[in-house]
PDB file of C-alpha atoms in Angstrom:
ATOM      1  CA  MET A   1      19.504 -44.841  19.938  1.00  0.00           C
ATOM      2  CA  GLU A   2      20.969 -46.797  17.041  1.00  0.00           C
ATOM      3  CA  GLY A   3      24.054 -44.839  15.977  1.00  0.00           C
ATOM      4  CA  ASN A   4      22.774 -41.281  15.495  1.00  0.00           C
ATOM      5  CA  ARG A   5      19.264 -42.424  14.579  1.00  0.00           C
ATOM      6  CA  THR A   6      16.295 -42.175  16.942  1.00  0.00           C
ATOM      7  CA  LEU A   7      14.286 -45.385  17.169  1.00  0.00           C
ATOM      8  CA  LEU A   8      10.571 -44.879  16.648  1.00  0.00           C
ATOM      9  CA  THR A   9       7.969 -46.429  18.932  1.00  0.00           C
ATOM     10  CA  GLU A  10       4.853 -44.589  17.712  1.00  0.00           C
ATOM     11  CA  PHE A  11       3.333 -44.574  14.248  1.00  0.00           C
ATOM     12  CA  VAL A  12       0.695 -42.729  12.251  1.00  0.00           C
ATOM     13  CA  LEU A  13      -1.963 -44.753  10.440  1.00  0.00           C
ATOM     14  CA  ARG A  14      -2.574 -42.975   7.142  1.00  0.00           C
ATOM     15  CA  GLY A  15      -6.012 -44.557   6.729  1.00  0.00           C
ATOM     16  CA  ILE A  16      -8.003 -45.205   3.571  1.00  0.00           C
ATOM     17  CA  THR A  17      -7.741 -41.702   2.129  1.00  0.00           C
ATOM     18  CA  ASP A  18      -6.228 -38.294   2.933  1.00  0.00           C
ATOM     19  CA  ARG A  19      -9.083 -36.319   1.347  1.00  0.00           C
ATOM     20  CA  PRO A  20     -10.778 -34.231   4.113  1.00  0.00           C
ATOM     21  CA  GLU A  21     -14.188 -34.074   2.400  1.00  0.00           C
ATOM     22  CA  LEU A  22     -14.471 -37.890   2.494  1.00  0.00           C
ATOM     23  CA  GLN A  23     -13.706 -38.382   6.194  1.00  0.00           C
ATOM     24  CA  VAL A  24     -17.243 -37.841   7.558  1.00  0.00           C
ATOM     25  CA  PRO A  25     -19.082 -39.804   4.813  1.00  0.00           C
ATOM     26  CA  LEU A  26     -16.630 -42.719   5.168  1.00  0.00           C
ATOM     27  CA  PHE A  27     -17.002 -42.639   8.960  1.00  0.00           C
ATOM     28  CA  LEU A  28     -20.788 -42.926   8.641  1.00  0.00           C
ATOM     29  CA  VAL A  29     -20.571 -45.706   6.034  1.00  0.00           C
ATOM     30  CA  PHE A  30     -18.134 -47.855   7.990  1.00  0.00           C
ATOM     31  CA  PHE A  31     -19.877 -47.191  11.309  1.00  0.00           C
ATOM     32  CA  PHE A  32     -23.122 -48.440   9.762  1.00  0.00           C
ATOM     33  CA  ILE A  33     -21.316 -51.482   8.305  1.00  0.00           C
ATOM     34  CA  TYR A  34     -19.752 -52.269  11.695  1.00  0.00           C
ATOM     35  CA  VAL A  35     -23.106 -52.094  13.515  1.00  0.00           C
ATOM     36  CA  ILE A  36     -24.775 -54.366  10.926  1.00  0.00           C
ATOM     37  CA  THR A  37     -21.804 -56.765  11.087  1.00  0.00           C
ATOM     38  CA  MET A  38     -21.967 -57.109  14.854  1.00  0.00           C
ATOM     39  CA  VAL A  39     -25.772 -57.407  14.933  1.00  0.00           C
ATOM     40  CA  GLY A  40     -25.697 -60.045  12.170  1.00  0.00           C
ATOM     41  CA  ASN A  41     -22.925 -62.190  13.645  1.00  0.00           C
ATOM     42  CA  LEU A  42     -23.849 -61.905  17.323  1.00  0.00           C
ATOM     43  CA  GLY A  43     -27.511 -62.411  16.415  1.00  0.00           C
ATOM     44  CA  LEU A  44     -26.619 -65.607  14.551  1.00  0.00           C
ATOM     45  CA  ILE A  45     -24.599 -66.843  17.552  1.00  0.00           C
ATOM     46  CA  PHE A  46     -27.550 -66.134  19.878  1.00  0.00           C
ATOM     47  CA  LEU A  47     -29.967 -67.887  17.519  1.00  0.00           C
ATOM     48  CA  ILE A  48     -27.790 -71.023  17.316  1.00  0.00           C
ATOM     49  CA  TRP A  49     -27.318 -71.079  21.089  1.00  0.00           C
ATOM     50  CA  LYS A  50     -30.998 -70.538  21.849  1.00  0.00           C
ATOM     51  CA  ASP A  51     -32.693 -72.917  19.384  1.00  0.00           C
ATOM     52  CA  PRO A  52     -32.220 -76.681  20.037  1.00  0.00           C
ATOM     53  CA  HIS A  53     -32.963 -77.438  16.364  1.00  0.00           C
ATOM     54  CA  LEU A  54     -29.671 -75.746  15.461  1.00  0.00           C
ATOM     55  CA  HIS A  55     -27.547 -77.756  17.905  1.00  0.00           C
ATOM     56  CA  THR A  56     -25.889 -79.727  15.105  1.00  0.00           C
ATOM     57  CA  PRO A  57     -22.241 -79.858  13.934  1.00  0.00           C
ATOM     58  CA  MET A  58     -22.862 -77.599  10.927  1.00  0.00           C
ATOM     59  CA  TYR A  59     -24.361 -74.812  13.052  1.00  0.00           C
ATOM     60  CA  LEU A  60     -21.764 -75.321  15.780  1.00  0.00           C
ATOM     61  CA  PHE A  61     -19.086 -74.531  13.191  1.00  0.00           C
ATOM     62  CA  LEU A  62     -21.175 -71.672  11.825  1.00  0.00           C
ATOM     63  CA  GLY A  63     -21.543 -70.132  15.295  1.00  0.00           C
ATOM     64  CA  ASN A  64     -17.783 -70.171  15.772  1.00  0.00           C
ATOM     65  CA  LEU A  65     -17.331 -68.707  12.276  1.00  0.00           C
ATOM     66  CA  ALA A  66     -19.654 -65.842  13.256  1.00  0.00           C
ATOM     67  CA  PHE A  67     -17.574 -65.309  16.417  1.00  0.00           C
ATOM     68  CA  THR A  68     -14.307 -65.070  14.452  1.00  0.00           C
ATOM     69  CA  ASP A  69     -15.934 -62.676  11.976  1.00  0.00           C
ATOM     70  CA  SER A  70     -16.958 -60.478  14.918  1.00  0.00           C
ATOM     71  CA  CYS A  71     -13.373 -60.573  16.229  1.00  0.00           C
ATOM     72  CA  THR A  72     -11.933 -59.730  12.800  1.00  0.00           C
ATOM     73  CA  SER A  73     -14.197 -56.722  12.383  1.00  0.00           C
ATOM     74  CA  SER A  74     -13.676 -55.537  15.972  1.00  0.00           C
ATOM     75  CA  SER A  75      -9.886 -55.771  15.707  1.00  0.00           C
ATOM     76  CA  VAL A  76      -9.817 -53.380  12.734  1.00  0.00           C
ATOM     77  CA  THR A  77     -12.942 -51.237  12.326  1.00  0.00           C
ATOM     78  CA  PRO A  78     -13.001 -49.249  15.641  1.00  0.00           C
ATOM     79  CA  LYS A  79      -9.433 -48.018  15.070  1.00  0.00           C
ATOM     80  CA  MET A  80     -10.268 -47.198  11.456  1.00  0.00           C
ATOM     81  CA  LEU A  81     -13.281 -45.165  12.605  1.00  0.00           C
ATOM     82  CA  MET A  82     -11.018 -43.217  14.960  1.00  0.00           C
ATOM     83  CA  SER A  83      -8.698 -42.374  12.060  1.00  0.00           C
ATOM     84  CA  PHE A  84     -11.606 -40.640  10.281  1.00  0.00           C
ATOM     85  CA  VAL A  85     -12.135 -38.432  13.352  1.00  0.00           C
ATOM     86  CA  ASN A  86      -8.497 -37.803  14.339  1.00  0.00           C
ATOM     87  CA  LYS A  87      -6.319 -36.172  11.702  1.00  0.00           C
ATOM     88  CA  ASN A  88      -3.124 -37.768  13.026  1.00  0.00           C
ATOM     89  CA  ASP A  89      -4.115 -41.153  14.436  1.00  0.00           C
ATOM     90  CA  MET A  90      -1.130 -42.294  16.494  1.00  0.00           C
ATOM     91  CA  ILE A  91      -0.584 -45.892  17.520  1.00  0.00           C
ATOM     92  CA  SER A  92       2.245 -47.319  19.602  1.00  0.00           C
ATOM     93  CA  LEU A  93       4.308 -50.311  18.484  1.00  0.00           C
ATOM     94  CA  GLY A  94       2.729 -52.385  21.267  1.00  0.00           C
ATOM     95  CA  GLU A  95      -0.810 -51.438  20.209  1.00  0.00           C
ATOM     96  CA  CYS A  96       0.147 -52.076  16.588  1.00  0.00           C
ATOM     97  CA  SER A  97       1.415 -55.569  17.428  1.00  0.00           C
ATOM     98  CA  ALA A  98      -1.697 -56.310  19.500  1.00  0.00           C
ATOM     99  CA  GLN A  99      -4.035 -55.197  16.715  1.00  0.00           C
ATOM    100  CA  TYR A 100      -2.287 -57.357  14.129  1.00  0.00           C
ATOM    101  CA  TYR A 101      -2.161 -60.319  16.539  1.00  0.00           C
ATOM    102  CA  PHE A 102      -5.917 -60.325  17.154  1.00  0.00           C
ATOM    103  CA  PHE A 103      -6.690 -59.837  13.472  1.00  0.00           C
ATOM    104  CA  CYS A 104      -4.343 -62.666  12.418  1.00  0.00           C
ATOM    105  CA  PHE A 105      -5.681 -64.905  15.200  1.00  0.00           C
ATOM    106  CA  SER A 106      -9.293 -64.548  14.036  1.00  0.00           C
ATOM    107  CA  ALA A 107      -8.409 -64.820  10.320  1.00  0.00           C
ATOM    108  CA  THR A 108      -6.320 -67.981  10.825  1.00  0.00           C
ATOM    109  CA  THR A 109      -8.992 -69.559  13.009  1.00  0.00           C
ATOM    110  CA  GLU A 110     -11.604 -68.781  10.350  1.00  0.00           C
ATOM    111  CA  ILE A 111      -9.528 -70.548   7.684  1.00  0.00           C
ATOM    112  CA  PHE A 112      -9.498 -73.805   9.651  1.00  0.00           C
ATOM    113  CA  LEU A 113     -13.177 -73.490  10.588  1.00  0.00           C
ATOM    114  CA  LEU A 114     -13.964 -73.297   6.865  1.00  0.00           C
ATOM    115  CA  VAL A 115     -11.994 -76.539   6.401  1.00  0.00           C
ATOM    116  CA  ALA A 116     -14.005 -78.163   9.203  1.00  0.00           C
ATOM    117  CA  MET A 117     -17.245 -76.998   7.591  1.00  0.00           C
ATOM    118  CA  ALA A 118     -16.161 -78.442   4.233  1.00  0.00           C
ATOM    119  CA  TYR A 119     -15.432 -81.800   5.891  1.00  0.00           C
ATOM    120  CA  ASP A 120     -18.812 -81.672   7.652  1.00  0.00           C
ATOM    121  CA  ARG A 121     -20.617 -81.206   4.313  1.00  0.00           C
ATOM    122  CA  TYR A 122     -18.550 -83.982   2.744  1.00  0.00           C
ATOM    123  CA  VAL A 123     -19.596 -86.450   5.452  1.00  0.00           C
ATOM    124  CA  ALA A 124     -23.235 -85.287   5.418  1.00  0.00           C
ATOM    125  CA  ILE A 125     -23.635 -85.740   1.648  1.00  0.00           C
ATOM    126  CA  CYS A 126     -21.217 -88.556   0.809  1.00  0.00           C
ATOM    127  CA  ASN A 127     -21.743 -90.677   3.966  1.00  0.00           C
ATOM    128  CA  PRO A 128     -25.175 -89.649   5.302  1.00  0.00           C
ATOM    129  CA  LEU A 129     -25.835 -92.959   7.095  1.00  0.00           C
ATOM    130  CA  HIS A 130     -22.663 -92.582   9.170  1.00  0.00           C
ATOM    131  CA  TYR A 131     -22.941 -88.818   9.714  1.00  0.00           C
ATOM    132  CA  THR A 132     -23.967 -88.884  13.379  1.00  0.00           C
ATOM    133  CA  ILE A 133     -21.211 -91.408  14.175  1.00  0.00           C
ATOM    134  CA  VAL A 134     -18.418 -89.655  12.256  1.00  0.00           C
ATOM    135  CA  MET A 135     -19.344 -86.077  13.229  1.00  0.00           C
ATOM    136  CA  SER A 136     -19.502 -86.803  16.926  1.00  0.00           C
ATOM    137  CA  LYS A 137     -19.351 -84.113  19.616  1.00  0.00           C
ATOM    138  CA  ARG A 138     -15.798 -85.192  20.372  1.00  0.00           C
ATOM    139  CA  LEU A 139     -14.618 -84.734  16.772  1.00  0.00           C
ATOM    140  CA  CYS A 140     -16.366 -81.353  16.501  1.00  0.00           C
ATOM    141  CA  THR A 141     -14.696 -80.216  19.728  1.00  0.00           C
ATOM    142  CA  VAL A 142     -11.292 -81.360  18.456  1.00  0.00           C
ATOM    143  CA  LEU A 143     -11.719 -79.592  15.088  1.00  0.00           C
ATOM    144  CA  ILE A 144     -12.834 -76.339  16.702  1.00  0.00           C
ATOM    145  CA  SER A 145     -10.122 -76.498  19.381  1.00  0.00           C
ATOM    146  CA  MET A 146      -7.394 -77.123  16.788  1.00  0.00           C
ATOM    147  CA  SER A 147      -8.652 -74.159  14.759  1.00  0.00           C
ATOM    148  CA  TYR A 148      -8.254 -71.857  17.765  1.00  0.00           C
ATOM    149  CA  ILE A 149      -4.877 -73.331  18.770  1.00  0.00           C
ATOM    150  CA  ILE A 150      -3.404 -72.807  15.285  1.00  0.00           C
ATOM    151  CA  GLY A 151      -4.993 -69.355  15.239  1.00  0.00           C
ATOM    152  CA  PHE A 152      -3.225 -68.600  18.532  1.00  0.00           C
ATOM    153  CA  LEU A 153       0.203 -69.867  17.411  1.00  0.00           C
ATOM    154  CA  ASN A 154       0.406 -68.415  13.876  1.00  0.00           C
ATOM    155  CA  PRO A 155       0.450 -64.684  14.781  1.00  0.00           C
ATOM    156  CA  ALA A 156       2.650 -65.389  17.813  1.00  0.00           C
ATOM    157  CA  VAL A 157       5.466 -66.422  15.445  1.00  0.00           C
ATOM    158  CA  LEU A 158       5.049 -63.342  13.246  1.00  0.00           C
ATOM    159  CA  ILE A 159       4.842 -60.927  16.191  1.00  0.00           C
ATOM    160  CA  GLY A 160       7.862 -62.616  17.778  1.00  0.00           C
ATOM    161  CA  LEU A 161       9.889 -62.012  14.615  1.00  0.00           C
ATOM    162  CA  LEU A 162       8.636 -58.426  14.480  1.00  0.00           C
ATOM    163  CA  SER A 163      10.657 -57.708  17.636  1.00  0.00           C
ATOM    164  CA  ARG A 164      13.899 -58.064  15.641  1.00  0.00           C
ATOM    165  CA  LEU A 165      13.013 -55.030  13.496  1.00  0.00           C
ATOM    166  CA  THR A 166      13.830 -51.417  14.337  1.00  0.00           C
ATOM    167  CA  PHE A 167      12.130 -48.312  12.953  1.00  0.00           C
ATOM    168  CA  CYS A 168      14.019 -45.049  12.529  1.00  0.00           C
ATOM    169  CA  ARG A 169      13.118 -43.488   9.175  1.00  0.00           C
ATOM    170  CA  SER A 170       9.388 -42.924   8.728  1.00  0.00           C
ATOM    171  CA  ASN A 171       6.638 -43.435  11.285  1.00  0.00           C
ATOM    172  CA  ILE A 172       3.819 -43.380   8.701  1.00  0.00           C
ATOM    173  CA  ILE A 173       2.043 -46.684   8.045  1.00  0.00           C
ATOM    174  CA  ASP A 174       0.306 -46.424   4.691  1.00  0.00           C
ATOM    175  CA  HIS A 175      -2.704 -48.480   5.746  1.00  0.00           C
ATOM    176  CA  PHE A 176      -5.920 -48.242   7.770  1.00  0.00           C
ATOM    177  CA  TYR A 177      -4.759 -50.791  10.358  1.00  0.00           C
ATOM    178  CA  CYS A 178      -1.468 -52.343  11.452  1.00  0.00           C
ATOM    179  CA  GLU A 179      -1.020 -54.790   8.595  1.00  0.00           C
ATOM    180  CA  ILE A 180       2.397 -56.407   8.960  1.00  0.00           C
ATOM    181  CA  LEU A 181       3.554 -56.028   5.338  1.00  0.00           C
ATOM    182  CA  PRO A 182       3.544 -52.177   5.304  1.00  0.00           C
ATOM    183  CA  LEU A 183       5.562 -52.256   8.544  1.00  0.00           C
ATOM    184  CA  TYR A 184       8.367 -54.044   6.694  1.00  0.00           C
ATOM    185  CA  THR A 185       8.719 -51.145   4.239  1.00  0.00           C
ATOM    186  CA  ILE A 186       9.542 -48.609   6.984  1.00  0.00           C
ATOM    187  CA  SER A 187      11.934 -50.862   8.917  1.00  0.00           C
ATOM    188  CA  CYS A 188      15.597 -49.828   9.288  1.00  0.00           C
ATOM    189  CA  THR A 189      16.486 -53.497   9.804  1.00  0.00           C
ATOM    190  CA  ASP A 190      16.508 -55.809   6.787  1.00  0.00           C
ATOM    191  CA  PRO A 191      12.992 -57.382   6.822  1.00  0.00           C
ATOM    192  CA  SER A 192      13.837 -60.143   4.309  1.00  0.00           C
ATOM    193  CA  LEU A 193      13.661 -62.897   6.954  1.00  0.00           C
ATOM    194  CA  ASN A 194      10.320 -61.619   8.235  1.00  0.00           C
ATOM    195  CA  ALA A 195       8.896 -61.391   4.709  1.00  0.00           C
ATOM    196  CA  LEU A 196      10.116 -64.892   3.883  1.00  0.00           C
ATOM    197  CA  VAL A 197       8.616 -66.419   7.040  1.00  0.00           C
ATOM    198  CA  THR A 198       5.333 -64.545   6.441  1.00  0.00           C
ATOM    199  CA  PHE A 199       5.164 -65.867   2.880  1.00  0.00           C
ATOM    200  CA  ILE A 200       6.018 -69.458   3.905  1.00  0.00           C
ATOM    201  CA  ILE A 201       3.450 -69.554   6.724  1.00  0.00           C
ATOM    202  CA  ALA A 202       0.719 -67.847   4.695  1.00  0.00           C
ATOM    203  CA  SER A 203       1.245 -69.980   1.591  1.00  0.00           C
ATOM    204  CA  SER A 204       1.511 -73.216   3.608  1.00  0.00           C
ATOM    205  CA  ILE A 205      -1.733 -72.567   5.468  1.00  0.00           C
ATOM    206  CA  GLN A 206      -3.741 -71.131   2.604  1.00  0.00           C
ATOM    207  CA  ILE A 207      -2.675 -73.541  -0.127  1.00  0.00           C
ATOM    208  CA  SER A 208      -2.934 -76.717   1.998  1.00  0.00           C
ATOM    209  CA  THR A 209      -6.349 -75.778   3.400  1.00  0.00           C
ATOM    210  CA  SER A 210      -7.697 -74.569   0.055  1.00  0.00           C
ATOM    211  CA  VAL A 211      -6.644 -77.844  -1.599  1.00  0.00           C
ATOM    212  CA  THR A 212      -8.409 -79.759   1.191  1.00  0.00           C
ATOM    213  CA  ILE A 213     -11.578 -77.714   0.664  1.00  0.00           C
ATOM    214  CA  VAL A 214     -11.464 -78.131  -3.127  1.00  0.00           C
ATOM    215  CA  VAL A 215     -11.043 -81.923  -2.807  1.00  0.00           C
ATOM    216  CA  SER A 216     -13.906 -82.122  -0.265  1.00  0.00           C
ATOM    217  CA  TYR A 217     -16.310 -80.118  -2.388  1.00  0.00           C
ATOM    218  CA  GLY A 218     -15.165 -81.911  -5.542  1.00  0.00           C
ATOM    219  CA  ARG A 219     -16.293 -85.197  -4.016  1.00  0.00           C
ATOM    220  CA  VAL A 220     -19.473 -83.533  -2.765  1.00  0.00           C
ATOM    221  CA  LEU A 221     -20.250 -82.226  -6.255  1.00  0.00           C
ATOM    222  CA  PHE A 222     -19.708 -85.689  -7.735  1.00  0.00           C
ATOM    223  CA  ALA A 223     -22.056 -87.199  -5.142  1.00  0.00           C
ATOM    224  CA  VAL A 224     -24.708 -84.500  -5.727  1.00  0.00           C
ATOM    225  CA  LEU A 225     -24.678 -85.014  -9.498  1.00  0.00           C
ATOM    226  CA  ASN A 226     -25.241 -88.748  -8.976  1.00  0.00           C
ATOM    227  CA  MET A 227     -28.236 -88.293  -6.673  1.00  0.00           C
ATOM    228  CA  LYS A 228     -31.447 -89.751  -8.048  1.00  0.00           C
ATOM    229  CA  SER A 229     -33.709 -87.480  -6.018  1.00  0.00           C
ATOM    230  CA  LYS A 230     -34.122 -84.081  -7.668  1.00  0.00           C
ATOM    231  CA  SER A 231     -35.203 -82.423  -4.405  1.00  0.00           C
ATOM    232  CA  GLY A 232     -32.259 -83.961  -2.524  1.00  0.00           C
ATOM    233  CA  ARG A 233     -29.872 -82.787  -5.216  1.00  0.00           C
ATOM    234  CA  LYS A 234     -31.295 -79.258  -5.052  1.00  0.00           C
ATOM    235  CA  LYS A 235     -31.078 -79.114  -1.240  1.00  0.00           C
ATOM    236  CA  ALA A 236     -27.483 -80.413  -1.166  1.00  0.00           C
ATOM    237  CA  PHE A 237     -26.402 -78.010  -3.905  1.00  0.00           C
ATOM    238  CA  PHE A 238     -28.001 -75.038  -2.129  1.00  0.00           C
ATOM    239  CA  THR A 239     -26.348 -75.877   1.195  1.00  0.00           C
ATOM    240  CA  CYS A 240     -22.893 -76.224  -0.346  1.00  0.00           C
ATOM    241  CA  SER A 241     -23.225 -73.155  -2.582  1.00  0.00           C
ATOM    242  CA  ALA A 242     -23.414 -70.859   0.459  1.00  0.00           C
ATOM    243  CA  HIS A 243     -20.231 -72.434   1.871  1.00  0.00           C
ATOM    244  CA  LEU A 244     -18.437 -72.192  -1.460  1.00  0.00           C
ATOM    245  CA  LEU A 245     -19.344 -68.516  -1.863  1.00  0.00           C
ATOM    246  CA  SER A 246     -17.967 -67.681   1.579  1.00  0.00           C
ATOM    247  CA  VAL A 247     -14.798 -69.722   0.955  1.00  0.00           C
ATOM    248  CA  SER A 248     -14.220 -68.150  -2.466  1.00  0.00           C
ATOM    249  CA  LEU A 249     -14.534 -64.604  -1.135  1.00  0.00           C
ATOM    250  CA  PHE A 250     -12.250 -65.214   1.840  1.00  0.00           C
ATOM    251  CA  TYR A 251      -9.544 -67.289   0.160  1.00  0.00           C
ATOM    252  CA  GLY A 252      -9.519 -65.235  -3.021  1.00  0.00           C
ATOM    253  CA  THR A 253      -8.550 -62.007  -1.258  1.00  0.00           C
ATOM    254  CA  LEU A 254      -6.029 -63.687   1.087  1.00  0.00           C
ATOM    255  CA  LEU A 255      -4.297 -65.495  -1.778  1.00  0.00           C
ATOM    256  CA  PHE A 256      -3.976 -62.240  -3.726  1.00  0.00           C
ATOM    257  CA  MET A 257      -2.700 -60.468  -0.605  1.00  0.00           C
ATOM    258  CA  TYR A 258      -0.041 -62.885   0.652  1.00  0.00           C
ATOM    259  CA  VAL A 259       0.631 -65.631  -1.866  1.00  0.00           C
ATOM    260  CA  SER A 260       0.062 -64.254  -5.378  1.00  0.00           C
ATOM    261  CA  PRO A 261       3.155 -63.788  -7.570  1.00  0.00           C
ATOM    262  CA  GLY A 262       4.725 -60.405  -6.955  1.00  0.00           C
ATOM    263  CA  SER A 263       2.749 -59.809  -3.781  1.00  0.00           C
ATOM    264  CA  GLY A 264       4.577 -57.581  -1.417  1.00  0.00           C
ATOM    265  CA  PRO A 265       4.323 -54.698   1.008  1.00  0.00           C
ATOM    266  CA  GLY A 266       4.385 -51.944  -1.598  1.00  0.00           C
ATOM    267  CA  LYS A 267       1.261 -52.771  -3.643  1.00  0.00           C
ATOM    268  CA  THR A 268      -1.450 -50.108  -3.617  1.00  0.00           C
ATOM    269  CA  GLN A 269      -4.275 -52.601  -4.176  1.00  0.00           C
ATOM    270  CA  ASP A 270      -3.410 -54.358  -0.898  1.00  0.00           C
ATOM    271  CA  LYS A 271      -5.563 -51.767   0.895  1.00  0.00           C
ATOM    272  CA  MET A 272      -8.569 -52.840  -1.142  1.00  0.00           C
ATOM    273  CA  TYR A 273      -7.866 -56.539  -0.519  1.00  0.00           C
ATOM    274  CA  SER A 274      -7.512 -55.843   3.208  1.00  0.00           C
ATOM    275  CA  LEU A 275     -10.713 -53.803   3.278  1.00  0.00           C
ATOM    276  CA  PHE A 276     -12.549 -56.690   1.665  1.00  0.00           C
ATOM    277  CA  TYR A 277     -11.533 -59.430   4.093  1.00  0.00           C
ATOM    278  CA  THR A 278     -11.542 -57.295   7.258  1.00  0.00           C
ATOM    279  CA  VAL A 279     -14.792 -55.377   6.704  1.00  0.00           C
ATOM    280  CA  VAL A 280     -16.877 -56.714   3.815  1.00  0.00           C
ATOM    281  CA  ILE A 281     -16.642 -60.492   4.380  1.00  0.00           C
ATOM    282  CA  PRO A 282     -17.555 -60.344   8.123  1.00  0.00           C
ATOM    283  CA  LEU A 283     -20.577 -58.281   7.036  1.00  0.00           C
ATOM    284  CA  LEU A 284     -21.673 -60.713   4.303  1.00  0.00           C
ATOM    285  CA  ASN A 285     -21.093 -64.092   5.991  1.00  0.00           C
ATOM    286  CA  PRO A 286     -24.060 -64.162   8.408  1.00  0.00           C
ATOM    287  CA  PHE A 287     -26.397 -63.172   5.556  1.00  0.00           C
ATOM    288  CA  ILE A 288     -24.867 -65.640   3.084  1.00  0.00           C
ATOM    289  CA  TYR A 289     -25.563 -68.475   5.532  1.00  0.00           C
ATOM    290  CA  SER A 290     -28.905 -67.217   6.851  1.00  0.00           C
ATOM    291  CA  LEU A 291     -31.074 -65.334   4.365  1.00  0.00           C
ATOM    292  CA  ARG A 292     -32.227 -68.383   2.356  1.00  0.00           C
ATOM    293  CA  ASN A 293     -31.598 -70.989   5.051  1.00  0.00           C
ATOM    294  CA  LYS A 294     -34.976 -72.396   6.084  1.00  0.00           C
ATOM    295  CA  GLU A 295     -33.676 -73.809   9.383  1.00  0.00           C
ATOM    296  CA  VAL A 296     -32.182 -70.461  10.471  1.00  0.00           C
ATOM    297  CA  LEU A 297     -35.262 -68.516   9.346  1.00  0.00           C
ATOM    298  CA  GLY A 298     -37.479 -71.031  11.149  1.00  0.00           C
ATOM    299  CA  ALA A 299     -35.435 -70.610  14.324  1.00  0.00           C
ATOM    300  CA  LEU A 300     -35.724 -66.822  14.007  1.00  0.00           C
ATOM    301  CA  LYS A 301     -39.517 -67.062  13.694  1.00  0.00           C
ATOM    302  CA  ARG A 302     -39.716 -69.315  16.762  1.00  0.00           C
ATOM    303  CA  ILE A 303     -37.589 -66.868  18.808  1.00  0.00           C
ATOM    304  CA  ILE A 304     -39.747 -63.918  17.736  1.00  0.00           C
ATOM    305  CA  LYS A 305     -42.972 -65.753  18.625  1.00  0.00           C
TER     306      LYS A 305
END
């Protein structure tokens, strides 16, 4: 008890929509998306592991990216599917914290893997003669390990600060998963400190890494435009365009969600942003990197044969 107010420990996830006639169609749509997402990402991981031709730094990063996409989708979509079936989908504060932790862990790790992939392309195109020396197994291991370590620490800070909040008014979370910003709106404790720390961490990570990626690809673009070989220029441009598309989709939605001016826990469009980077991007990534990639398609043909 806090005064005469009962502290809440269970919440109701409102979901995407309250309209009953849309529950079954949405369940089928998102179930299909989830199956395709898991098949695409886990299939890409298996392909990279199985084919020796794909045992290179670029595909090592790509395999880990597929793993984080699988984690992102799995941390959100199963609970969302349950909300379409159950009218009042209850979730405890502990489960809520765990769901947000695993989502934030995979999303943060993905951000730094995208930075590592940008650096890999920079070295491959701007310093091709030194590529095997610079992108050694040791450096790749360090880059991947640091991505997971930062991914582990970032949500730990936010979840730790969440313990200072109490909830006593409403137990309805107006979202389809336990996003931390909507939780602030139903807190009885002043969430200003939590919101400030969330903004500082999110903006620091996203802006610093996005600047690094822009600088890397800026130098890559300059090098590509100065290539004398037309075929080499086309191949380099194609490889980097897939990376840039994935980066643009992921960073664009996160920047609008956490860092854009006026962003906050009460914006209706935040649901759409969240849906995009938790469901749509993990679905698209394996196909963005694979459909027109001759090495991946060649590996798939060899596995099938």
